[in-house]
């Protein structure tokens, strides 16, 4: 019995790293360019947006919730920031304004899920539709461009030879790691996901923690929206939509339980890398985009099923 528990714990903690290693070995054998420094850097650059979004999503999933509006938040933050800059607002102020909007989105999501006890998936799906409408209203369905060269540095610049988006992603993961592992707030999120009623009885303000989780999620996702806007140098009203599935898949693959209370931020990073390496490897093998969709969906389904199996103790 003890061995069975140890195996279950081991698989829950390290399976994603074995999957990542297997992918790297497989694609390095099937493509001579996969392990090139240029391609590996490209993978990290490509994963930076989804990686940052997943770091934010982790806060919400740990409490047992989910935020399907992250793609809409990414798009809206981008178009609001772009519109503000073109209206003459300083880039720094435009960024702060757009991140404040992101915080408002998180507040709205927390308000309806906590105060009205509504299903988080339904609430955030509704929010996603609202944000989609806002992004098209603000832009008039026309891309916005023409930003200063200083703003482009965020998404296109380098520091000591490393793309800045990658640096931003790593900084966010380091901060998340410290918050979730060493602060009472981070530990309370795990506790809420594990047993909310027990946490409430200890005197911890569950309402406040849940609001903070959703707001932090949206703000971090907003940062991803700023990075994406700077990288493509154009505010597209559709930018970010569809990212939510990659974000959730990366989080669950990394060991974050959909029912909350379990998982580590380091696993989330490994999870988004698995998805990124899969996409990059299939692209190098000239696999049709349609088959890539099938593969990603299958991986996500497998991850959710694996999470449920571990939860029920069937392995």
mmCIF file of C-alpha atoms in Angstrom:
data_model
loop_
_atom_site.group_PDB
_atom_site.id
_atom_site.type_symbol
_atom_site.label_atom_id
_atom_site.label_comp_id
_atom_site.label_asym_id
_atom_site.label_seq_id
_atom_site.Cartn_x
_atom_site.Cartn_y
_atom_site.Cartn_z
ATOM 1 C CA UNK A 1 0.000 0.000 0.000
ATOM 2 C CA UNK A 2 2.821 2.362 0.908
ATOM 3 C CA UNK A 3 4.588 1.642 -2.393
ATOM 4 C CA UNK A 4 1.372 2.372 -4.261
ATOM 5 C CA UNK A 5 1.067 5.758 -2.535
ATOM 6 C CA UNK A 6 4.714 6.546 -3.263
ATOM 7 C CA UNK A 7 4.294 5.706 -6.950
ATOM 8 C CA UNK A 8 1.184 7.857 -7.143
ATOM 9 C CA UNK A 9 2.991 10.768 -5.494
ATOM 10 C CA UNK A 10 6.014 10.335 -7.749
ATOM 11 C CA UNK A 11 3.904 10.284 -10.915
ATOM 12 C CA UNK A 12 1.932 13.297 -9.779
ATOM 13 C CA UNK A 13 5.100 15.310 -9.204
ATOM 14 C CA UNK A 14 7.448 14.266 -11.998
ATOM 15 C CA UNK A 15 5.497 12.745 -14.889
ATOM 16 C CA UNK A 16 5.436 16.051 -16.788
ATOM 17 C CA UNK A 17 9.241 16.248 -16.772
ATOM 18 C CA UNK A 18 9.524 12.786 -18.301
ATOM 19 C CA UNK A 19 7.035 13.811 -20.990
ATOM 20 C CA UNK A 20 9.111 16.920 -21.733
ATOM 21 C CA UNK A 21 12.329 14.895 -21.953
ATOM 22 C CA UNK A 22 10.640 12.355 -24.237
ATOM 23 C CA UNK A 23 9.441 15.139 -26.555
ATOM 24 C CA UNK A 24 12.886 16.703 -26.732
ATOM 25 C CA UNK A 25 14.536 13.367 -27.542
ATOM 26 C CA UNK A 26 11.888 12.436 -30.124
ATOM 27 C CA UNK A 27 11.945 15.731 -32.024
ATOM 28 C CA UNK A 28 15.741 16.013 -31.863
ATOM 29 C CA UNK A 29 15.942 12.604 -33.579
ATOM 30 C CA UNK A 30 13.340 13.468 -36.218
ATOM 31 C CA UNK A 31 14.586 16.991 -37.001
ATOM 32 C CA UNK A 32 18.218 18.054 -37.243
ATOM 33 C CA UNK A 33 17.324 21.682 -36.502
ATOM 34 C CA UNK A 34 15.263 21.117 -33.365
ATOM 35 C CA UNK A 35 18.147 21.317 -30.863
ATOM 36 C CA UNK A 36 19.753 24.348 -32.498
ATOM 37 C CA UNK A 37 20.268 27.306 -30.160
ATOM 38 C CA UNK A 38 18.170 29.484 -32.450
ATOM 39 C CA UNK A 39 15.200 27.117 -32.354
ATOM 40 C CA UNK A 40 15.380 26.570 -28.582
ATOM 41 C CA UNK A 41 15.416 30.328 -28.047
ATOM 42 C CA UNK A 42 12.509 30.609 -30.458
ATOM 43 C CA UNK A 43 10.523 28.079 -28.408
ATOM 44 C CA UNK A 44 11.067 30.104 -25.239
ATOM 45 C CA UNK A 45 10.113 33.317 -27.030
ATOM 46 C CA UNK A 46 6.952 31.732 -28.429
ATOM 47 C CA UNK A 47 5.966 30.234 -25.080
ATOM 48 C CA UNK A 48 6.486 33.485 -23.180
ATOM 49 C CA UNK A 49 2.938 34.785 -23.759
ATOM 50 C CA UNK A 50 1.138 31.559 -22.832
ATOM 51 C CA UNK A 51 3.669 30.987 -20.056
ATOM 52 C CA UNK A 52 2.912 34.343 -18.430
ATOM 53 C CA UNK A 53 -0.844 33.745 -18.776
ATOM 54 C CA UNK A 54 -0.521 30.291 -17.187
ATOM 55 C CA UNK A 55 1.392 31.804 -14.262
ATOM 56 C CA UNK A 56 -1.619 34.031 -13.634
ATOM 57 C CA UNK A 57 -4.181 31.274 -14.170
ATOM 58 C CA UNK A 58 -2.460 29.192 -11.487
ATOM 59 C CA UNK A 59 -3.744 31.469 -8.725
ATOM 60 C CA UNK A 60 -7.358 30.897 -9.748
ATOM 61 C CA UNK A 61 -7.114 27.153 -10.399
ATOM 62 C CA UNK A 62 -5.482 26.574 -7.018
ATOM 63 C CA UNK A 63 -8.661 27.882 -5.371
ATOM 64 C CA UNK A 64 -10.762 25.429 -7.371
ATOM 65 C CA UNK A 65 -11.850 28.004 -9.969
ATOM 66 C CA UNK A 66 -10.986 28.684 -13.585
ATOM 67 C CA UNK A 67 -10.769 31.777 -15.778
ATOM 68 C CA UNK A 68 -11.796 31.286 -19.403
ATOM 69 C CA UNK A 69 -11.686 35.040 -20.013
ATOM 70 C CA UNK A 70 -7.874 35.249 -20.107
ATOM 71 C CA UNK A 71 -7.812 35.455 -23.917
ATOM 72 C CA UNK A 72 -10.276 38.316 -23.878
ATOM 73 C CA UNK A 73 -8.304 40.106 -21.171
ATOM 74 C CA UNK A 74 -5.157 39.805 -23.273
ATOM 75 C CA UNK A 75 -6.907 41.310 -26.295
ATOM 76 C CA UNK A 76 -8.606 44.139 -24.394
ATOM 77 C CA UNK A 77 -5.481 45.147 -22.509
ATOM 78 C CA UNK A 78 -3.651 45.363 -25.830
ATOM 79 C CA UNK A 79 -6.245 47.497 -27.609
ATOM 80 C CA UNK A 80 -6.804 49.782 -24.606
ATOM 81 C CA UNK A 81 -3.064 50.340 -24.195
ATOM 82 C CA UNK A 82 -2.671 50.977 -27.936
ATOM 83 C CA UNK A 83 -5.593 53.392 -28.060
ATOM 84 C CA UNK A 84 -4.299 55.267 -25.028
ATOM 85 C CA UNK A 85 -0.801 55.664 -26.510
ATOM 86 C CA UNK A 86 -2.150 56.901 -29.839
ATOM 87 C CA UNK A 87 -4.285 59.400 -27.912
ATOM 88 C CA UNK A 88 -1.089 60.943 -26.564
ATOM 89 C CA UNK A 89 -0.792 59.180 -23.217
ATOM 90 C CA UNK A 90 2.736 58.254 -22.129
ATOM 91 C CA UNK A 91 3.433 54.520 -22.686
ATOM 92 C CA UNK A 92 3.960 53.926 -18.943
ATOM 93 C CA UNK A 93 0.634 55.541 -18.077
ATOM 94 C CA UNK A 94 -1.057 53.664 -20.920
ATOM 95 C CA UNK A 95 0.286 50.375 -19.547
ATOM 96 C CA UNK A 96 -0.903 51.204 -16.021
ATOM 97 C CA UNK A 97 -4.346 52.164 -17.353
ATOM 98 C CA UNK A 98 -4.714 48.921 -19.275
ATOM 99 C CA UNK A 99 -3.542 46.856 -16.292
ATOM 100 C CA UNK A 100 -6.081 48.658 -14.112
ATOM 101 C CA UNK A 101 -8.732 47.516 -16.591
ATOM 102 C CA UNK A 102 -7.389 43.970 -16.259
ATOM 103 C CA UNK A 103 -7.722 44.217 -12.469
ATOM 104 C CA UNK A 104 -11.339 45.312 -12.953
ATOM 105 C CA UNK A 105 -11.984 42.210 -15.061
ATOM 106 C CA UNK A 106 -10.594 40.043 -12.270
ATOM 107 C CA UNK A 107 -12.771 41.844 -9.724
ATOM 108 C CA UNK A 108 -15.907 41.262 -11.825
ATOM 109 C CA UNK A 109 -15.079 37.559 -12.236
ATOM 110 C CA UNK A 110 -14.531 37.171 -8.487
ATOM 111 C CA UNK A 111 -17.691 39.134 -7.658
ATOM 112 C CA UNK A 112 -20.039 36.928 -9.651
ATOM 113 C CA UNK A 113 -18.361 33.637 -8.765
ATOM 114 C CA UNK A 114 -18.096 34.332 -5.029
ATOM 115 C CA UNK A 115 -21.025 36.595 -4.170
ATOM 116 C CA UNK A 116 -23.590 34.779 -6.305
ATOM 117 C CA UNK A 117 -21.981 31.337 -5.993
ATOM 118 C CA UNK A 118 -22.028 30.951 -9.785
ATOM 119 C CA UNK A 119 -19.964 28.423 -11.710
ATOM 120 C CA UNK A 120 -16.608 30.024 -12.540
ATOM 121 C CA UNK A 121 -16.543 28.475 -15.995
ATOM 122 C CA UNK A 122 -19.900 30.005 -16.945
ATOM 123 C CA UNK A 123 -19.081 33.408 -15.446
ATOM 124 C CA UNK A 124 -15.720 33.741 -17.153
ATOM 125 C CA UNK A 125 -17.120 32.431 -20.431
ATOM 126 C CA UNK A 126 -19.663 35.262 -20.299
ATOM 127 C CA UNK A 127 -16.875 37.707 -19.443
ATOM 128 C CA UNK A 128 -14.924 36.427 -22.432
ATOM 129 C CA UNK A 129 -17.802 37.344 -24.744
ATOM 130 C CA UNK A 130 -18.090 40.802 -23.178
ATOM 131 C CA UNK A 131 -14.357 41.418 -23.589
ATOM 132 C CA UNK A 132 -14.500 40.239 -27.178
ATOM 133 C CA UNK A 133 -17.197 42.818 -27.880
ATOM 134 C CA UNK A 134 -15.225 45.565 -26.107
ATOM 135 C CA UNK A 135 -12.057 44.848 -28.077
ATOM 136 C CA UNK A 136 -13.937 45.161 -31.378
ATOM 137 C CA UNK A 137 -15.818 48.282 -30.235
ATOM 138 C CA UNK A 138 -12.608 50.035 -29.159
ATOM 139 C CA UNK A 139 -10.793 49.236 -32.412
ATOM 140 C CA UNK A 140 -13.772 49.390 -34.761
ATOM 141 C CA UNK A 141 -12.570 45.959 -35.942
ATOM 142 C CA UNK A 142 -9.501 47.696 -37.410
ATOM 143 C CA UNK A 143 -5.941 46.904 -36.165
ATOM 144 C CA UNK A 144 -4.187 49.727 -34.326
ATOM 145 C CA UNK A 145 -0.512 50.445 -34.976
ATOM 146 C CA UNK A 146 2.093 53.216 -34.881
ATOM 147 C CA UNK A 147 3.737 52.985 -31.441
ATOM 148 C CA UNK A 148 6.991 54.522 -30.239
ATOM 149 C CA UNK A 149 10.250 52.616 -30.613
ATOM 150 C CA UNK A 150 10.711 52.620 -26.823
ATOM 151 C CA UNK A 151 7.488 50.629 -26.387
ATOM 152 C CA UNK A 152 8.639 48.034 -28.927
ATOM 153 C CA UNK A 153 11.567 47.154 -26.656
ATOM 154 C CA UNK A 154 9.241 45.279 -24.282
ATOM 155 C CA UNK A 155 8.359 42.629 -26.849
ATOM 156 C CA UNK A 156 11.191 42.902 -29.358
ATOM 157 C CA UNK A 157 14.220 43.968 -27.340
ATOM 158 C CA UNK A 158 17.102 41.975 -25.868
ATOM 159 C CA UNK A 159 19.036 42.116 -22.612
ATOM 160 C CA UNK A 160 22.438 40.430 -22.615
ATOM 161 C CA UNK A 161 21.364 38.526 -25.728
ATOM 162 C CA UNK A 162 18.156 37.191 -24.191
ATOM 163 C CA UNK A 163 14.766 38.360 -25.540
ATOM 164 C CA UNK A 164 13.036 40.573 -22.981
ATOM 165 C CA UNK A 165 9.725 38.623 -23.148
ATOM 166 C CA UNK A 166 11.610 35.553 -21.868
ATOM 167 C CA UNK A 167 13.129 37.598 -19.030
ATOM 168 C CA UNK A 168 9.695 38.962 -18.071
ATOM 169 C CA UNK A 169 8.286 35.430 -18.033
ATOM 170 C CA UNK A 170 11.070 34.103 -15.777
ATOM 171 C CA UNK A 171 10.733 37.060 -13.389
ATOM 172 C CA UNK A 172 6.999 36.417 -13.052
ATOM 173 C CA UNK A 173 7.578 32.718 -12.369
ATOM 174 C CA UNK A 174 10.172 33.518 -9.715
ATOM 175 C CA UNK A 175 7.759 35.938 -8.030
ATOM 176 C CA UNK A 176 4.943 33.376 -8.239
ATOM 177 C CA UNK A 177 7.197 30.708 -6.747
ATOM 178 C CA UNK A 178 8.041 32.930 -3.774
ATOM 179 C CA UNK A 179 4.420 34.005 -3.238
ATOM 180 C CA UNK A 180 2.952 30.503 -3.429
ATOM 181 C CA UNK A 181 5.650 28.765 -1.389
ATOM 182 C CA UNK A 182 6.683 31.291 1.232
ATOM 183 C CA UNK A 183 3.725 33.584 1.927
ATOM 184 C CA UNK A 184 0.581 33.012 3.987
ATOM 185 C CA UNK A 185 -1.477 34.236 1.037
ATOM 186 C CA UNK A 186 -0.053 31.559 -1.248
ATOM 187 C CA UNK A 187 -0.535 28.829 1.319
ATOM 188 C CA UNK A 188 -4.122 29.947 1.909
ATOM 189 C CA UNK A 189 -4.911 29.490 -1.798
ATOM 190 C CA UNK A 190 -3.846 25.853 -1.551
ATOM 191 C CA UNK A 191 -5.945 25.461 1.575
ATOM 192 C CA UNK A 192 -9.039 27.014 -0.026
ATOM 193 C CA UNK A 193 -8.756 24.641 -2.971
ATOM 194 C CA UNK A 194 -8.338 21.707 -0.612
ATOM 195 C CA UNK A 195 -11.122 22.442 1.881
ATOM 196 C CA UNK A 196 -12.751 25.869 1.745
ATOM 197 C CA UNK A 197 -15.022 25.326 4.734
ATOM 198 C CA UNK A 198 -12.142 24.278 6.963
ATOM 199 C CA UNK A 199 -10.216 27.400 5.928
ATOM 200 C CA UNK A 200 -13.222 29.579 6.720
ATOM 201 C CA UNK A 201 -13.493 28.048 10.197
ATOM 202 C CA UNK A 202 -9.866 28.955 10.929
ATOM 203 C CA UNK A 203 -10.768 32.627 10.485
ATOM 204 C CA UNK A 204 -9.075 33.202 7.113
ATOM 205 C CA UNK A 205 -10.991 35.644 4.910
ATOM 206 C CA UNK A 206 -11.837 33.348 1.987
ATOM 207 C CA UNK A 207 -13.691 36.119 0.155
ATOM 208 C CA UNK A 208 -10.659 38.411 0.188
ATOM 209 C CA UNK A 209 -8.305 35.635 -0.926
ATOM 210 C CA UNK A 210 -10.548 34.653 -3.812
ATOM 211 C CA UNK A 211 -10.857 38.261 -5.011
ATOM 212 C CA UNK A 212 -7.088 38.644 -4.834
ATOM 213 C CA UNK A 213 -6.574 35.400 -6.796
ATOM 214 C CA UNK A 214 -8.811 36.514 -9.662
ATOM 215 C CA UNK A 215 -7.392 40.036 -9.725
ATOM 216 C CA UNK A 216 -3.792 38.795 -9.708
ATOM 217 C CA UNK A 217 -4.645 36.360 -12.484
ATOM 218 C CA UNK A 218 -6.090 39.117 -14.668
ATOM 219 C CA UNK A 219 -3.233 41.553 -13.999
ATOM 220 C CA UNK A 220 -0.583 38.961 -14.869
ATOM 221 C CA UNK A 221 -2.552 38.033 -17.988
ATOM 222 C CA UNK A 222 -2.660 41.767 -18.744
ATOM 223 C CA UNK A 223 1.136 41.840 -18.648
ATOM 224 C CA UNK A 224 1.084 39.091 -21.280
ATOM 225 C CA UNK A 225 -1.212 41.319 -23.336
ATOM 226 C CA UNK A 226 1.290 44.189 -23.134
ATOM 227 C CA UNK A 227 4.162 41.918 -24.179
ATOM 228 C CA UNK A 228 2.118 40.541 -27.084
ATOM 229 C CA UNK A 229 1.147 44.050 -28.215
ATOM 230 C CA UNK A 230 4.768 45.169 -28.176
ATOM 231 C CA UNK A 231 5.992 42.032 -29.930
ATOM 232 C CA UNK A 232 3.605 42.173 -32.887
ATOM 233 C CA UNK A 233 3.568 45.999 -32.848
ATOM 234 C CA UNK A 234 -0.136 45.962 -33.720
ATOM 235 C CA UNK A 235 -3.255 45.831 -31.568
ATOM 236 C CA UNK A 236 -5.482 43.172 -33.074
ATOM 237 C CA UNK A 237 -9.025 42.931 -31.638
ATOM 238 C CA UNK A 238 -8.772 39.148 -31.935
ATOM 239 C CA UNK A 239 -5.341 38.841 -30.305
ATOM 240 C CA UNK A 240 -5.305 36.399 -27.415
ATOM 241 C CA UNK A 241 -8.594 34.681 -28.173
ATOM 242 C CA UNK A 242 -8.122 30.920 -28.151
ATOM 243 C CA UNK A 243 -5.128 31.081 -25.790
ATOM 244 C CA UNK A 244 -7.246 29.948 -22.845
ATOM 245 C CA UNK A 245 -7.103 26.295 -23.879
ATOM 246 C CA UNK A 246 -3.294 26.308 -24.145
ATOM 247 C CA UNK A 247 -3.100 28.069 -20.783
ATOM 248 C CA UNK A 248 -5.367 25.566 -19.021
ATOM 249 C CA UNK A 249 -3.659 22.630 -20.723
ATOM 250 C CA UNK A 250 -0.243 23.850 -19.628
ATOM 251 C CA UNK A 251 -1.414 24.358 -16.039
ATOM 252 C CA UNK A 252 -3.082 20.954 -15.746
ATOM 253 C CA UNK A 253 -0.209 19.190 -17.485
ATOM 254 C CA UNK A 254 2.074 20.809 -14.932
ATOM 255 C CA UNK A 255 0.210 19.172 -12.076
ATOM 256 C CA UNK A 256 -2.206 21.915 -11.027
ATOM 257 C CA UNK A 257 -5.369 20.053 -10.070
ATOM 258 C CA UNK A 258 -8.570 21.370 -11.660
ATOM 259 C CA UNK A 259 -10.335 20.791 -8.345
ATOM 260 C CA UNK A 260 -7.785 23.036 -6.627
ATOM 261 C CA UNK A 261 -5.374 22.710 -3.740
ATOM 262 C CA UNK A 262 -2.519 20.906 -5.517
ATOM 263 C CA UNK A 263 0.354 21.695 -7.839
ATOM 264 C CA UNK A 264 3.506 23.768 -8.152
ATOM 265 C CA UNK A 265 4.367 26.732 -10.321
ATOM 266 C CA UNK A 266 7.514 24.946 -11.532
ATOM 267 C CA UNK A 267 5.285 22.212 -12.925
ATOM 268 C CA UNK A 268 3.185 24.825 -14.722
ATOM 269 C CA UNK A 269 6.276 26.087 -16.512
ATOM 270 C CA UNK A 270 7.130 22.530 -17.541
ATOM 271 C CA UNK A 271 3.546 22.065 -18.716
ATOM 272 C CA UNK A 272 3.538 25.077 -21.022
ATOM 273 C CA UNK A 273 6.937 23.977 -22.335
ATOM 274 C CA UNK A 274 5.468 20.568 -23.215
ATOM 275 C CA UNK A 275 2.757 22.258 -25.281
ATOM 276 C CA UNK A 276 5.259 24.625 -26.908
ATOM 277 C CA UNK A 277 7.723 21.866 -27.781
ATOM 278 C CA UNK A 278 4.867 19.790 -29.194
ATOM 279 C CA UNK A 279 3.747 22.659 -31.441
ATOM 280 C CA UNK A 280 7.277 23.503 -32.530
ATOM 281 C CA UNK A 281 8.206 19.879 -33.190
ATOM 282 C CA UNK A 282 5.090 19.190 -35.255
ATOM 283 C CA UNK A 283 5.699 22.373 -37.214
ATOM 284 C CA UNK A 284 9.236 21.234 -38.032
ATOM 285 C CA UNK A 285 7.855 17.874 -39.156
ATOM 286 C CA UNK A 286 5.440 19.775 -41.417
ATOM 287 C CA UNK A 287 2.391 18.392 -39.639
ATOM 288 C CA UNK A 288 -0.862 20.025 -40.775
ATOM 289 C CA UNK A 289 -2.206 22.732 -38.476
ATOM 290 C CA UNK A 290 -5.472 20.814 -38.262
ATOM 291 C CA UNK A 291 -3.662 17.745 -36.916
ATOM 292 C CA UNK A 292 -1.861 20.010 -34.470
ATOM 293 C CA UNK A 293 -5.249 21.043 -33.099
ATOM 294 C CA UNK A 294 -6.187 17.392 -32.728
ATOM 295 C CA UNK A 295 -2.926 16.623 -30.923
ATOM 296 C CA UNK A 296 -3.278 19.556 -28.516
ATOM 297 C CA UNK A 297 -6.872 18.622 -27.722
ATOM 298 C CA UNK A 298 -5.883 15.008 -27.104
ATOM 299 C CA UNK A 299 -3.047 16.085 -24.807
ATOM 300 C CA UNK A 300 -5.380 18.336 -22.813
ATOM 301 C CA UNK A 301 -7.991 15.572 -22.501
ATOM 302 C CA UNK A 302 -5.301 13.151 -21.340
ATOM 303 C CA UNK A 303 -4.024 15.666 -18.783
ATOM 304 C CA UNK A 304 -7.459 16.273 -17.282
ATOM 305 C CA UNK A 305 -8.187 12.537 -17.171
ATOM 306 C CA UNK A 306 -4.809 11.889 -15.553
ATOM 307 C CA UNK A 307 -5.556 14.544 -12.926
ATOM 308 C CA UNK A 308 -8.909 12.933 -12.122
ATOM 309 C CA UNK A 309 -7.390 9.427 -11.924
ATOM 310 C CA UNK A 310 -4.738 10.625 -9.478
ATOM 311 C CA UNK A 311 -7.391 12.400 -7.416
ATOM 312 C CA UNK A 312 -9.518 9.277 -7.123
ATOM 313 C CA UNK A 313 -6.492 7.167 -6.302
ATOM 314 C CA UNK A 314 -6.993 4.654 -9.107
ATOM 315 C CA UNK A 315 -3.277 4.267 -9.739
#
